[in-house]
Coordinates of C-alpha atoms in Angstrom, one line a residue:
Chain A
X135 CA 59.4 -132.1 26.4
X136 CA 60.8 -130.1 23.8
X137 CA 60.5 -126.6 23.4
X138 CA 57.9 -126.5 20.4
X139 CA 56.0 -128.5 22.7
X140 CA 55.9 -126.2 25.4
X141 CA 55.3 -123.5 23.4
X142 CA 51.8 -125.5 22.1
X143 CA 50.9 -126.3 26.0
X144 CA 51.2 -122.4 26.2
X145 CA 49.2 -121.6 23.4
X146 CA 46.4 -123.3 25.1
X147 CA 46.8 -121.2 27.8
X148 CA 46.7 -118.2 26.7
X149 CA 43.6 -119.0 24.7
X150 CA 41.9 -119.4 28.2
X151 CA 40.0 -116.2 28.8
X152 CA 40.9 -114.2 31.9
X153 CA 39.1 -110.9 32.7
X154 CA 41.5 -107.9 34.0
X155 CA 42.0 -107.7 37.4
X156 CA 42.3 -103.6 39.1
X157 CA 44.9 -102.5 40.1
X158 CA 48.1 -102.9 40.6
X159 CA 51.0 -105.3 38.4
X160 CA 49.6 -108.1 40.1
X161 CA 47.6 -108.8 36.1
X162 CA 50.3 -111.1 34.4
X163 CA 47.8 -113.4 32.5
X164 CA 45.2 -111.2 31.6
X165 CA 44.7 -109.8 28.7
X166 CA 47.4 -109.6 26.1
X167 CA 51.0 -109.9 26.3
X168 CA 51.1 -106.2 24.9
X169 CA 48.9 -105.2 27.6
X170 CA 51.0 -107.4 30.7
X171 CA 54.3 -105.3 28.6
X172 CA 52.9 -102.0 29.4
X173 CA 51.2 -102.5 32.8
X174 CA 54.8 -103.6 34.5
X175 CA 56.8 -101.2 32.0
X176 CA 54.1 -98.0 33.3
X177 CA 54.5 -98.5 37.1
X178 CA 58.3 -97.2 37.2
X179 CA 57.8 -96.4 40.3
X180 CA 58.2 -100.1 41.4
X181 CA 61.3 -101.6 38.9
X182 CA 62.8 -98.3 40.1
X183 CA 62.2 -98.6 43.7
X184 CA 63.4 -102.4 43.6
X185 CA 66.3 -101.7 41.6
X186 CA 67.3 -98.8 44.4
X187 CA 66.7 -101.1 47.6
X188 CA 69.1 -104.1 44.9
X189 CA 71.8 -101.0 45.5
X190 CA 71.0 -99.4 48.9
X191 CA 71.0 -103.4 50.7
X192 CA 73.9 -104.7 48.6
X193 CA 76.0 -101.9 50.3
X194 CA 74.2 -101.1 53.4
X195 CA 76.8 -102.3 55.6
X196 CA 79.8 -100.8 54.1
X197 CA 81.1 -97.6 55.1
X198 CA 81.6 -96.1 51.8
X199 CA 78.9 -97.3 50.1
X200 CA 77.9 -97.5 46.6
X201 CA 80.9 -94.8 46.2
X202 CA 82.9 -98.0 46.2
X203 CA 81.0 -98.8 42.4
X204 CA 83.1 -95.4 41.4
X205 CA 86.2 -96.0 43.4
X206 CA 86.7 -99.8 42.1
X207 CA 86.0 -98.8 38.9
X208 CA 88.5 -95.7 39.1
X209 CA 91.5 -97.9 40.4
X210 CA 90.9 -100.5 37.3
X211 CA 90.8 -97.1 34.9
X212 CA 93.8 -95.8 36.6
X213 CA 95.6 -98.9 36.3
X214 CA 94.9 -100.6 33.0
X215 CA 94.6 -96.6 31.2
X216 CA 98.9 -96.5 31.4
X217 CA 99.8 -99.8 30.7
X218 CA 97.7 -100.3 27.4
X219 CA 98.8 -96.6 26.3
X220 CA 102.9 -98.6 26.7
X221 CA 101.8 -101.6 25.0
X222 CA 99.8 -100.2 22.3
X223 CA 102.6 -97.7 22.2
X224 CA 100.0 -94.5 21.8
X225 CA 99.4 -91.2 23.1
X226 CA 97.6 -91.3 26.6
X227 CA 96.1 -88.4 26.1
X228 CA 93.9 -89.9 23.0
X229 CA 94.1 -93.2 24.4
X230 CA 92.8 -92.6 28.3
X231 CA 89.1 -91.4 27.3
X232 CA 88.4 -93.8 24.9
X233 CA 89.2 -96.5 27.4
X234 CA 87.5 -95.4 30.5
X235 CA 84.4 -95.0 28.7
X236 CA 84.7 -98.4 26.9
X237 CA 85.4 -100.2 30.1
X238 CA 82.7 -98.4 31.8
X239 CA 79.7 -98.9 29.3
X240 CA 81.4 -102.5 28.4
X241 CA 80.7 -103.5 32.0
X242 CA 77.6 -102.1 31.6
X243 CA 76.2 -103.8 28.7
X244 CA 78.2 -106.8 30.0
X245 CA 76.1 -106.7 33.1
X246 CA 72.7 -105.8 32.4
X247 CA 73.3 -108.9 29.5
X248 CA 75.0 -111.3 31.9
X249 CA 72.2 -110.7 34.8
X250 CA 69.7 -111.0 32.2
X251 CA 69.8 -114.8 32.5
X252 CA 68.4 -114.5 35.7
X253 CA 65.5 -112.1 35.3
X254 CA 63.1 -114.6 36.2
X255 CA 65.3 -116.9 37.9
X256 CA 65.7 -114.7 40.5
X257 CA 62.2 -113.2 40.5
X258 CA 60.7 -116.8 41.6
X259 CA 59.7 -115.8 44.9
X260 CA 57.5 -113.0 43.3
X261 CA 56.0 -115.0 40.3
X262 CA 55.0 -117.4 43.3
X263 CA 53.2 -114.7 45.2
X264 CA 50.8 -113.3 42.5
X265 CA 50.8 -113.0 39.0
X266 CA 52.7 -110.2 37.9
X267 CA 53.7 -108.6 34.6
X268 CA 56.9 -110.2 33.6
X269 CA 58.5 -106.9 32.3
X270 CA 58.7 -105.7 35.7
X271 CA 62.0 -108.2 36.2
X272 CA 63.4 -106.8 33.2
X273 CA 63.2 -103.2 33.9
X274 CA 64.6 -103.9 37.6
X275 CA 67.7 -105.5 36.4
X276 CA 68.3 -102.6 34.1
X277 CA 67.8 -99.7 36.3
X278 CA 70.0 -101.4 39.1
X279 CA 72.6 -101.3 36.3
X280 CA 71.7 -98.1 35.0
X281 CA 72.4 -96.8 38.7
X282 CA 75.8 -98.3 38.5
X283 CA 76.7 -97.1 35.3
X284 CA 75.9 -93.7 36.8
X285 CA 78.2 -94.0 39.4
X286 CA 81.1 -95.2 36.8
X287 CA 80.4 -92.3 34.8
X288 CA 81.7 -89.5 37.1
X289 CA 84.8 -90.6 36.3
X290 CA 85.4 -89.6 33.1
X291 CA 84.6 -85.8 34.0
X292 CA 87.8 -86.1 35.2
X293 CA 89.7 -88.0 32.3
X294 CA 88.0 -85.7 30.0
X295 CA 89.1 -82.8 31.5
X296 CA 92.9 -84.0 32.0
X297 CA 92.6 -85.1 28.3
X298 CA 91.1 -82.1 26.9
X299 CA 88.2 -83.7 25.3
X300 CA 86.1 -81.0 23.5
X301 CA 82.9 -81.3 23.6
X302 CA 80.8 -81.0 20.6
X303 CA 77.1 -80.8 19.4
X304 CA 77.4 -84.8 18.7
X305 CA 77.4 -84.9 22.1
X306 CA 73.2 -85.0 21.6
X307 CA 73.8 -88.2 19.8
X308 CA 73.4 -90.2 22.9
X309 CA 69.9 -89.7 23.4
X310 CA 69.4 -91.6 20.6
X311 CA 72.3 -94.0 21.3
X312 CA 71.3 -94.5 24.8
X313 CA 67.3 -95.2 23.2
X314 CA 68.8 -98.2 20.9
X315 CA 70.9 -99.7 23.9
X316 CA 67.9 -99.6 26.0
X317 CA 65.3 -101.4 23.8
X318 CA 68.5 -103.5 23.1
X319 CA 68.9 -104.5 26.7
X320 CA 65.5 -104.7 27.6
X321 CA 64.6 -107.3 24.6
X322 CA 67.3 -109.5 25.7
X323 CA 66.9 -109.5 29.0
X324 CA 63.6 -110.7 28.4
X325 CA 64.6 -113.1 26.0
X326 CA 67.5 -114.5 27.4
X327 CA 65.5 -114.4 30.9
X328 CA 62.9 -116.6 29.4
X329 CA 65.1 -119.3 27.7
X330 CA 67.4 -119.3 31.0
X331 CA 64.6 -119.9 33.2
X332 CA 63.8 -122.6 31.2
X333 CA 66.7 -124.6 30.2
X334 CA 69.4 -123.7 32.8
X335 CA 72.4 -123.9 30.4
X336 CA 71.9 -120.8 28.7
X337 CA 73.6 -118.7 31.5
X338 CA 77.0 -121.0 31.0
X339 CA 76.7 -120.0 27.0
X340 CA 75.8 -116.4 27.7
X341 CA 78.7 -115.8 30.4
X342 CA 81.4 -117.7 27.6
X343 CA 80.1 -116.2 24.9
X344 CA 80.6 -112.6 27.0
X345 CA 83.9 -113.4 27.8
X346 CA 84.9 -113.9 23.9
X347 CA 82.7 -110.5 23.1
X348 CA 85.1 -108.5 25.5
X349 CA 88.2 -109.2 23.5
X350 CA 86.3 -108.5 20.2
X351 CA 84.9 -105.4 21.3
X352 CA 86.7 -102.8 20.9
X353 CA 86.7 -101.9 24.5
X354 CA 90.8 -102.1 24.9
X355 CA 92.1 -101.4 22.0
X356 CA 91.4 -98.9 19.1
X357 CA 89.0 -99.9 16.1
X358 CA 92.0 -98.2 13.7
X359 CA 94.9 -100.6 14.7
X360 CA 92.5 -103.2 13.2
X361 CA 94.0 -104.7 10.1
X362 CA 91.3 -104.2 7.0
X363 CA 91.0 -108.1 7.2
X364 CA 90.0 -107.8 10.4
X365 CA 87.3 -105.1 10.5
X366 CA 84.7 -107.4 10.0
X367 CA 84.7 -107.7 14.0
X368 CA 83.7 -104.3 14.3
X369 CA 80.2 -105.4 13.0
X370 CA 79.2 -107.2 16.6
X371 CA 76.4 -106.0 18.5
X372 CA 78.5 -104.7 21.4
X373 CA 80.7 -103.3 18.9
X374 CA 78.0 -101.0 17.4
X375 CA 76.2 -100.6 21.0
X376 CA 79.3 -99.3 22.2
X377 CA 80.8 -97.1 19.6
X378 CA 76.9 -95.3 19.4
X379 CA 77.5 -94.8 23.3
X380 CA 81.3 -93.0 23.2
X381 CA 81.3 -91.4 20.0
X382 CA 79.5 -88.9 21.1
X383 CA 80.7 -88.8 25.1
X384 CA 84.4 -88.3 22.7
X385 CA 83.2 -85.6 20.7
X386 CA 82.4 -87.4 17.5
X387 CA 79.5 -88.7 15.3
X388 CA 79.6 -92.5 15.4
X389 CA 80.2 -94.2 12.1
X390 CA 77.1 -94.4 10.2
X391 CA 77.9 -98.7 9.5
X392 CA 77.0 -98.8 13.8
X393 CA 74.1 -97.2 13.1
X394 CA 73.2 -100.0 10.8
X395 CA 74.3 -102.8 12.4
X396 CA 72.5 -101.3 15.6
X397 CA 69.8 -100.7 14.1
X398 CA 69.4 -104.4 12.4
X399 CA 70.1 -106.0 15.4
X400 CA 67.4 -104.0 17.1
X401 CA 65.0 -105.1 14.7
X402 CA 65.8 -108.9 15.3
X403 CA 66.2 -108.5 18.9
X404 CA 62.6 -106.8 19.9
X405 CA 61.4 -109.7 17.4
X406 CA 62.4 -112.4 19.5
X407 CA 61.6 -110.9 22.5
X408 CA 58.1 -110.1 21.5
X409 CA 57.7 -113.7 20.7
X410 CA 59.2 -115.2 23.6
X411 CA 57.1 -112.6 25.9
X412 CA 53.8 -114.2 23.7
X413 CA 54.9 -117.9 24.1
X414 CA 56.8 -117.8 27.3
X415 CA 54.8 -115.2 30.2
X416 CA 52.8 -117.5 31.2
X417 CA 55.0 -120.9 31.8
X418 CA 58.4 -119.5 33.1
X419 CA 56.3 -119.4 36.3
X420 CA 56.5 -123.4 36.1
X421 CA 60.1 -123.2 35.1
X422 CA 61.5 -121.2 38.1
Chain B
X242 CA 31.7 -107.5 43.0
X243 CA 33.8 -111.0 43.3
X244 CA 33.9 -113.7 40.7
X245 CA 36.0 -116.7 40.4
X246 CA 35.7 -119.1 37.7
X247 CA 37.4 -122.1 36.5
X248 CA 36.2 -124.7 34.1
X249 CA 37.6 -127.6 33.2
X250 CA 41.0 -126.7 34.2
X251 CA 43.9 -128.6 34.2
X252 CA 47.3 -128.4 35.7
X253 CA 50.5 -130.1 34.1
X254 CA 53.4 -129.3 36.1
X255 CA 56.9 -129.9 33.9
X256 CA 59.5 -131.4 36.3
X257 CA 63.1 -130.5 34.7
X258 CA 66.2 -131.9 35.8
X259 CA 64.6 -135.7 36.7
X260 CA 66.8 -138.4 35.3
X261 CA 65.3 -142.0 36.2
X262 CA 62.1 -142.6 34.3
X263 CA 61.4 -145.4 36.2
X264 CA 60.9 -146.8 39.9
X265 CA 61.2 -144.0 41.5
X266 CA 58.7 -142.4 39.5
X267 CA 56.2 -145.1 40.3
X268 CA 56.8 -144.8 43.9
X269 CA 56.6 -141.3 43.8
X270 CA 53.3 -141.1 42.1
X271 CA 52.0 -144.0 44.7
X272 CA 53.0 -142.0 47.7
X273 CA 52.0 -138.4 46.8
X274 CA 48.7 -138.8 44.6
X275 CA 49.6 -136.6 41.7
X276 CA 49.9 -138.5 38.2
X277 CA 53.6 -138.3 36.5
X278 CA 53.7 -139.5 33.0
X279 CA 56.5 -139.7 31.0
X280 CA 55.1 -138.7 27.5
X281 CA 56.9 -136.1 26.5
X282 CA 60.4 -137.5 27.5
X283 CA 60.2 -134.5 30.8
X284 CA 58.3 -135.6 33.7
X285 CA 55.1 -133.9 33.9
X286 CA 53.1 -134.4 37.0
X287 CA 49.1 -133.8 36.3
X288 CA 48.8 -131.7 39.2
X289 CA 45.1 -131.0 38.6
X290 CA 42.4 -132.2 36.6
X291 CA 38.9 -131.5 35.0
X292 CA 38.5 -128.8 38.2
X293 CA 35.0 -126.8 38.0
X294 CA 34.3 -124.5 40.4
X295 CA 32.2 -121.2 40.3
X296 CA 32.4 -118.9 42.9
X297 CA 30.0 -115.4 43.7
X298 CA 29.5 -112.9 45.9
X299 CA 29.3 -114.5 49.5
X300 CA 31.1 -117.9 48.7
X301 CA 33.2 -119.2 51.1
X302 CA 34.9 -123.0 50.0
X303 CA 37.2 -125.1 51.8
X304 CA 39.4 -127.3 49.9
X305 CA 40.1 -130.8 51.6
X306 CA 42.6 -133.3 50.2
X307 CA 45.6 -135.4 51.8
X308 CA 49.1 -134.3 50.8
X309 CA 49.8 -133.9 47.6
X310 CA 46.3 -134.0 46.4
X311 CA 46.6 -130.4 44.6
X312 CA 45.3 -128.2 47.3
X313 CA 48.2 -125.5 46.8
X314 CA 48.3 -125.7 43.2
X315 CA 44.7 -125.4 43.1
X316 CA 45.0 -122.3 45.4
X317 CA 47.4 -121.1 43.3
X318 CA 45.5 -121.4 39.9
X319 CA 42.8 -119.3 41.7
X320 CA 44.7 -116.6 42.2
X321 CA 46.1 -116.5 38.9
X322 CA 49.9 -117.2 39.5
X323 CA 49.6 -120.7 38.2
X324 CA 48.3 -120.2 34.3
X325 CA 45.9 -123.3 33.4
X326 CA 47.4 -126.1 31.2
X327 CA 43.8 -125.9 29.6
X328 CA 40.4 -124.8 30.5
X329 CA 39.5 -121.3 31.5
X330 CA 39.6 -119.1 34.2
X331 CA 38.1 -115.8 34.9
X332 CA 37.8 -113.8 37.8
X333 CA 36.7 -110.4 39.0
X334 CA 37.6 -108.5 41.7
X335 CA 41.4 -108.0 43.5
X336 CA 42.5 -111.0 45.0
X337 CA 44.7 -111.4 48.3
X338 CA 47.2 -114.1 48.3
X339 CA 47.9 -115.1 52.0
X340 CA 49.1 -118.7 50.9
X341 CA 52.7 -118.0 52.0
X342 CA 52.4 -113.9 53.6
X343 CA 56.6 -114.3 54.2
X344 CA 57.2 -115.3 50.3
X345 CA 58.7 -111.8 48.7
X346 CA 60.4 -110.7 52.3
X347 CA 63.7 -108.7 51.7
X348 CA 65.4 -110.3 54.3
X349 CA 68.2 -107.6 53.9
X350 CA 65.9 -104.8 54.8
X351 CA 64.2 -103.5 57.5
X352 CA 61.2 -104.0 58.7
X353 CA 59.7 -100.6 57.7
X354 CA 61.6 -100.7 54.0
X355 CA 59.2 -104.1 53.7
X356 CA 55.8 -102.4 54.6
X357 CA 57.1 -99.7 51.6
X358 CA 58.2 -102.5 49.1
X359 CA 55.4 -104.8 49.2
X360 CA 53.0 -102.2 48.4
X361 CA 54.6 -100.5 45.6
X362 CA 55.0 -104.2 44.3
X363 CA 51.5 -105.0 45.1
X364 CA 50.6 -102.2 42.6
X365 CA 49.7 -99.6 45.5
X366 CA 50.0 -95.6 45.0
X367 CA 52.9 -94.2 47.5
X368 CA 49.6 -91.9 48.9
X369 CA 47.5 -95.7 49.2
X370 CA 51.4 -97.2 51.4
X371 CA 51.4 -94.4 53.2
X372 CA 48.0 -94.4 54.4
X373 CA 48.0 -98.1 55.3
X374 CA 52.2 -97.8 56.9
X375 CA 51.1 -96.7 60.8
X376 CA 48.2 -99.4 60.8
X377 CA 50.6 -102.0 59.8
X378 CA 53.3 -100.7 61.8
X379 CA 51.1 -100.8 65.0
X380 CA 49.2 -104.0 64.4
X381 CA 52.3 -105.6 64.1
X382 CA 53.6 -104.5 67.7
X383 CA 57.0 -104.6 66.8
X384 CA 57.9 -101.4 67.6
X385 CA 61.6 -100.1 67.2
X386 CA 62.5 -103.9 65.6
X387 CA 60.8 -102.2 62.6
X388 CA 64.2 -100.3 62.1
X389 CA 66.3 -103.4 61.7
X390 CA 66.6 -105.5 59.0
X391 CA 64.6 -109.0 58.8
X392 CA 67.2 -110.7 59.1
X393 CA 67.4 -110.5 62.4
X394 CA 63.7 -111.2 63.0
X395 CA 62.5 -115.0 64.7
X396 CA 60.1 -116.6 62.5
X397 CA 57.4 -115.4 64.7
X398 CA 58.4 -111.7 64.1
X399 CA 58.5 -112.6 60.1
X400 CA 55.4 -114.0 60.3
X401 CA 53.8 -111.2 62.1
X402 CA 55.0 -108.6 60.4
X403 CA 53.8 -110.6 56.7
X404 CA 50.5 -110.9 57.9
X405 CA 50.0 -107.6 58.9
X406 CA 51.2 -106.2 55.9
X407 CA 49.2 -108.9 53.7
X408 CA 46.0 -108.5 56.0
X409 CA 45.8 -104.3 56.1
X410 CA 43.9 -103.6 53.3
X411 CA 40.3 -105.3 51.8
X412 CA 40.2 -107.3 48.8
X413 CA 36.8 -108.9 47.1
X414 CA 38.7 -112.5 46.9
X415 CA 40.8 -114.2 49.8
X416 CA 42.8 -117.0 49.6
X417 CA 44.4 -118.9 51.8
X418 CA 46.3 -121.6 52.6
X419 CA 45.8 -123.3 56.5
X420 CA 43.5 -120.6 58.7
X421 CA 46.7 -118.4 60.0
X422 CA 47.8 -118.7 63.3
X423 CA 50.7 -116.9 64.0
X424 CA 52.9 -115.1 67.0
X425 CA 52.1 -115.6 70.5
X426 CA 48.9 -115.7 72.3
X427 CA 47.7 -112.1 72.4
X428 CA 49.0 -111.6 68.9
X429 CA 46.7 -114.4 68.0
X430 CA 43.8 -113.1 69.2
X431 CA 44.5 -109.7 67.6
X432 CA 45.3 -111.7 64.6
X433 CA 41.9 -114.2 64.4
X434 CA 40.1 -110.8 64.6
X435 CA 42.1 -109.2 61.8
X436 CA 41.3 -112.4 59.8
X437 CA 37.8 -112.6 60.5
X438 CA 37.4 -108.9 59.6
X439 CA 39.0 -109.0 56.2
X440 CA 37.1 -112.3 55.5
X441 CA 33.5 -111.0 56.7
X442 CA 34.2 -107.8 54.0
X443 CA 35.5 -110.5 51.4
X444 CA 33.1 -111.2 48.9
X445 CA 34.6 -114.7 48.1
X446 CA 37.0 -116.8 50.5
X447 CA 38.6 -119.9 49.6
X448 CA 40.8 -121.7 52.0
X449 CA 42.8 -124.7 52.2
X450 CA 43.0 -127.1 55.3
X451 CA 43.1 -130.4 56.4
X452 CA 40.6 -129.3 59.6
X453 CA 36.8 -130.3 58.4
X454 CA 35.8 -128.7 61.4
X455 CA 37.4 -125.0 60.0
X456 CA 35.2 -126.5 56.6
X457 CA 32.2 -126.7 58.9
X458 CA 32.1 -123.9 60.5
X459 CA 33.6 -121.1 58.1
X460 CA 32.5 -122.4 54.6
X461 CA 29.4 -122.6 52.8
X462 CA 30.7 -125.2 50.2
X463 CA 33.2 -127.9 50.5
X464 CA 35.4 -129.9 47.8
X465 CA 37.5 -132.4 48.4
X466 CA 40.7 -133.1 46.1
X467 CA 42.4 -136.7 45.5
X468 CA 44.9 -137.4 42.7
X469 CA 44.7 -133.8 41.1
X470 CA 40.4 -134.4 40.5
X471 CA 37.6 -133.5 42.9
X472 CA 35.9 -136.3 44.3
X473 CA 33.3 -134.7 46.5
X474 CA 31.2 -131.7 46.4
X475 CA 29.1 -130.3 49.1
X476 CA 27.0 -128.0 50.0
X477 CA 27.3 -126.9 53.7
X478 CA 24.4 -125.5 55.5
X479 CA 25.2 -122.4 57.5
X480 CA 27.0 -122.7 61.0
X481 CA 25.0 -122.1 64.3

């Protein structure tokens, strides 16, 4: 079966008529895909509950607990922050911040991204039990990494104070940044949650196609030691997602070119999603 | 008020990741009863076909059928996880699922952590968990095990401490799959009475089982499934 197929043997589905059901997530089905977005996406208290037991059970039975998220974290800072300072031959001191924030929100985006092939993969035993929204999945994988990413953050209070990093007013710029990365995350997610579930490749591409993003991200290195040929990496997604989220952390306004991009992307992004949300909810139950 | 309808509804399961087309195929559809055709290049295995059944206030159906005949998908299309290939279903009314109770277990947590999750993800307020957290707790006489994780439960501790949590609270539409039986004797007995409780406040109970005597003496209606299509229809008249 194709995919156009599929997507017609869905459209006969949803033209079935369900009535809502009270109560509860447990309404995947009925009603429009808008409406099965909002129910999962309004009961936070469940994605957020799921996503803390994901963390609490993962490192129940350490001693040090999810401190070991910041204390990993800290010794690949610690180590990688010096040696790329030598071989880029530039000051630490500007060098250190900019790197512990790009590894830290790189492994965020890389994560929440990378997991997002198995939203619904790994949601099978619940979209077997009843029929619940799908967002749900999506909003668990990204608060489990949102709690991680809190836990990697401490650590540049630190570097920014041994650095000297001034804070400035731009610093409000990452409510907005954080907003973009968020609808960002969730859309693909979804979207790359859907086409995973379906054809089982898709996590192969995704994790390759992450490992090639790293290098052309400016995570490492420093977006001005690009040669002018060059620049027209900077224009990636993860580029802009990333520059919108240190900029400000750094002190700065982010260029206004990441707004763009970012903001394009968006727009492309949420359109697919909402599409594969319409044609998809209702068969990834069959693919998982 | 309880309402389940389907008409005309039809089940195409897509079966990925099936390489041989041919024999094995044919054997496969001769031994199990459901259809697999080959037309769209995926094998797709009709799991159900041309099902109508309505269901009110008061209904209570037993679904009949060898292996393989649809009984669990069918059980599944009723309570909405399973989307129709085509034809409609409606339904009205909240709908408990005790086809697999254990399906959703955090095997990682504990036993209390469970009771906590399975609500919220059930869609229950934390006042509703709360309210419902020492019946379960009790019912399910594990006492102190309720502090360790599942893990480390026997399958007769999982199973009791699923049903309890799937059985505490009333719902208009019940559906099951086999009449439960689970833990040892006197949890059994607690348990029938549980299950008879929640059914006699159900409005509709549907219940899969290869026992025509459960058929006779629970249900008002019958159907029995072969190849994915009902072939019978009855009407029972009420046990003495």
């Amino acid at each position: 079966m194709t995919f156009s197929t599929n997507a017609t043997a869905d459209a006969t589905a949803s033209r079935s008529r369900h009535l809502v059901q009270p109560g509860g997530v447990a309404s995947a089905g009925c009603g429009t895909a808008w409406d099965d977005w909002f129910t999962g996406t309004r009961h936070a208290e469940i994605w957020l509950s799921l996503a803390w037991y994901d963390v609490l059970l993962r490192y129940r039975r350490s001693l040090l607990g999810p401190v070991w998220l910041t204390l990993s974290m800290g010794a690949l800072i610690m180590g990688m922050g010096p040696l790329y300072a030598t071989l880029f031959n530039v000051q630490l001191s500007q060098f250190f911040p900019h790197l512990t924030l790009g590894i830290i929100f790189w492994s965020y985006l890389a994560g929440v991204v990378g997991e997002g092939c198995s939203t619904f993969i790994s949601a099978a035993s619940y979209l077997k039990q009843a029929p619940y929204s799908r967002s749900v999945f999506s909003w668990r994988i990204i608060a489990r990494h949102t709690i991680y990413l809190l836990h990697h953050l401490v650590l540049f209070i630190p570097v920014a104070a041994w650095a000297r990093v001034t804070p400035s007013p731009n610093i409000l710029l990452i409510l907005p940044a954080v907003a973009i990365v968020l609808i960002n995350v969730h859309a693909l997610t979804l979207t790359l949650g859907f086409l995973s579930a379906r054809f089982r490749d898709v996590p192969q591409i995704v994790s390759s196609a992450l490992q090639l993003a790293m290098f052309l991200t400016p995570v490492f290195w420093l977006p001005d030691a690009l040669p002018t040929r060059a620049r027209f990496v900077l224009y990636n997604p993860f580029a802009a997602w990333l520059e919108l989220l240190r900029a400000p952390l750094l002190g700065h306004a982010p260029a206004w070119i990441h707004w763009q991009t970012a903001a394009i992307i968006s727009v492309i992004n949420v359109a697919i999603a909402i599409l594969m949300y319409q044609r998809c909810r209702h068969r990834v139950v069959y693919w998982v | 008020m309880a309402l389940l309808d389907l008409v005309n509804v039809r089940v195409d399961f897509p079966v990925y990741g099936t390489h041989s087309h041919s024999l094995k195929q044919t054997l496969a559809a001769a031994a199990t009863g459901g259809r697999i055709g080959t037309d769209t290049g995926v094998a797709v295995v009709q799991a159900l076909r041309d099902i109508t059944i309505t269901l009110k206030d008061g209904d209570r159906l037993g679904i009949v059928g060898h292996n393989g005949s649809g009984k669990s998908t069918l059980l599944r299309v009723l309570t909405g996880v399973y989307p129709p290939t085509a034809g409609i279903r409606r339904s009205e009314g909240s709908i408990s699922s005790l086809i697999d109770p254990a399906l959703g277990i955090e095997a990682d947590a504990t036993g209390k952590e469970n009771i906590y999750l399975r609500g919220l993800v059930m869609g229950w307020s934390r006042a509703r968990v709360k309210s419902v957290f020492d019946d379960v707790c009790q019912f399910s006489g594990l006492g102190d095990y309720l502090g360790l994780p599942v893990r480390t439960y026997s399958t007769g501790m999982l199973m009791r401490l699923a049903f309890s949590i799937a059985t505490c609270i009333r719902c208009d539409i019940i559906v099951m799959d086999e009449w439960l039986s689970v833990g040892d004797a006197e949890f059994q007995a607690n348990a029938e009475n549980r299950l008879k409780r929640i059914v006699s406040e159900a409005g509709i109970l549907v219940v899969a089982t290869h026992s025509w005597g459960l058929v006779q003496r629970e249900c008002n209606k019958a159907v029995e499934l072969s190849h994915g299509s009902i072939v019978r229809f009855e009407n029972l008249p009420p046990s003495v």
